[in-house]
Amino acid sequence: MEEEYFFECPWCGEPVSMLLDLSVSSQTYIEDCEICCRPIEIDYRSGGQEVVDFSARCG
């Protein structure tokens, strides 16, 4: 199951969204901001069908 998750880019402060795969209980990866193209380190945990912990840091 995928869920669209909204947050602010840690680089430019613009609102962005990403699809998170909630069938995976924990995931960390780097993805570029769709606005400023800088790398963001995404780290999230899911429980059931919801995001229980999320962080987006400068990558």
PDB file of C-alpha atoms in Angstrom:
ATOM      1  CA  MET A   1       0.000   0.000   0.000  1.00  0.00           C
ATOM      2  CA  GLU A   2       1.312   3.436  -0.921  1.00  0.00           C
ATOM      3  CA  GLU A   3       0.401   6.730   0.712  1.00  0.00           C
ATOM      4  CA  GLU A   4       1.149  10.249  -0.460  1.00  0.00           C
ATOM      5  CA  TYR A   5       2.983  12.060   2.348  1.00  0.00           C
ATOM      6  CA  PHE A   6       3.420  15.867   2.461  1.00  0.00           C
ATOM      7  CA  PHE A   7       6.298  17.706   4.169  1.00  0.00           C
ATOM      8  CA  GLU A   8       8.604  20.723   3.752  1.00  0.00           C
ATOM      9  CA  CYS A   9      11.946  20.345   1.986  1.00  0.00           C
ATOM     10  CA  PRO A  10      14.749  20.863   4.552  1.00  0.00           C
ATOM     11  CA  TRP A  11      16.750  22.782   1.910  1.00  0.00           C
ATOM     12  CA  CYS A  12      14.302  25.191   0.271  1.00  0.00           C
ATOM     13  CA  GLY A  13      11.317  25.028   2.657  1.00  0.00           C
ATOM     14  CA  GLU A  14       8.846  24.381  -0.151  1.00  0.00           C
ATOM     15  CA  PRO A  15       6.028  21.871   0.352  1.00  0.00           C
ATOM     16  CA  VAL A  16       6.694  18.572  -1.437  1.00  0.00           C
ATOM     17  CA  SER A  17       5.083  15.154  -1.444  1.00  0.00           C
ATOM     18  CA  MET A  18       6.362  11.622  -1.866  1.00  0.00           C
ATOM     19  CA  LEU A  19       4.741   8.233  -2.162  1.00  0.00           C
ATOM     20  CA  LEU A  20       5.660   6.028   0.806  1.00  0.00           C
ATOM     21  CA  ASP A  21       5.334   2.252   0.651  1.00  0.00           C
ATOM     22  CA  LEU A  22       3.515   1.374   3.888  1.00  0.00           C
ATOM     23  CA  SER A  23       3.919  -2.373   3.297  1.00  0.00           C
ATOM     24  CA  VAL A  24       7.544  -1.866   4.410  1.00  0.00           C
ATOM     25  CA  SER A  25       7.836  -1.316   8.179  1.00  0.00           C
ATOM     26  CA  SER A  26      10.984   0.839   8.003  1.00  0.00           C
ATOM     27  CA  GLN A  27      12.876   2.530   5.192  1.00  0.00           C
ATOM     28  CA  THR A  28      15.717   5.031   4.693  1.00  0.00           C
ATOM     29  CA  TYR A  29      16.729   6.409   1.308  1.00  0.00           C
ATOM     30  CA  ILE A  30      17.833   9.552  -0.557  1.00  0.00           C
ATOM     31  CA  GLU A  31      15.499  11.305  -2.986  1.00  0.00           C
ATOM     32  CA  ASP A  32      15.925  14.671  -4.692  1.00  0.00           C
ATOM     33  CA  CYS A  33      13.540  17.524  -3.925  1.00  0.00           C
ATOM     34  CA  GLU A  34      11.167  18.041  -6.857  1.00  0.00           C
ATOM     35  CA  ILE A  35      11.536  21.841  -6.432  1.00  0.00           C
ATOM     36  CA  CYS A  36      15.238  22.584  -5.733  1.00  0.00           C
ATOM     37  CA  CYS A  37      16.698  19.202  -6.817  1.00  0.00           C
ATOM     38  CA  ARG A  38      18.869  18.871  -3.691  1.00  0.00           C
ATOM     39  CA  PRO A  39      19.143  15.458  -1.990  1.00  0.00           C
ATOM     40  CA  ILE A  40      16.833  14.726   0.950  1.00  0.00           C
ATOM     41  CA  GLU A  41      17.426  11.808   3.314  1.00  0.00           C
ATOM     42  CA  ILE A  42      14.032  10.241   3.955  1.00  0.00           C
ATOM     43  CA  ASP A  43      13.588   8.001   6.998  1.00  0.00           C
ATOM     44  CA  TYR A  44      10.193   6.621   7.950  1.00  0.00           C
ATOM     45  CA  ARG A  45       8.472   3.858   9.873  1.00  0.00           C
ATOM     46  CA  SER A  46       4.994   2.544   9.328  1.00  0.00           C
ATOM     47  CA  GLY A  47       2.635   0.616  11.527  1.00  0.00           C
ATOM     48  CA  GLY A  48      -0.342  -1.029   9.970  1.00  0.00           C
ATOM     49  CA  GLN A  49      -1.519   1.338   7.290  1.00  0.00           C
ATOM     50  CA  GLU A  50      -0.156   4.629   8.629  1.00  0.00           C
ATOM     51  CA  VAL A  51       3.123   6.508   9.001  1.00  0.00           C
ATOM     52  CA  VAL A  52       4.166   6.470  12.672  1.00  0.00           C
ATOM     53  CA  ASP A  53       7.527   8.265  12.328  1.00  0.00           C
ATOM     54  CA  PHE A  54       8.924  10.436   9.503  1.00  0.00           C
ATOM     55  CA  SER A  55      11.983  12.626   9.054  1.00  0.00           C
ATOM     56  CA  ALA A  56      13.403  14.500   6.079  1.00  0.00           C
ATOM     57  CA  ARG A  57      16.973  15.801   6.481  1.00  0.00           C
ATOM     58  CA  CYS A  58      19.503  17.440   4.189  1.00  0.00           C
ATOM     59  CA  GLY A  59      21.191  14.533   2.447  1.00  0.00           C
TER      60      GLY A  59
END
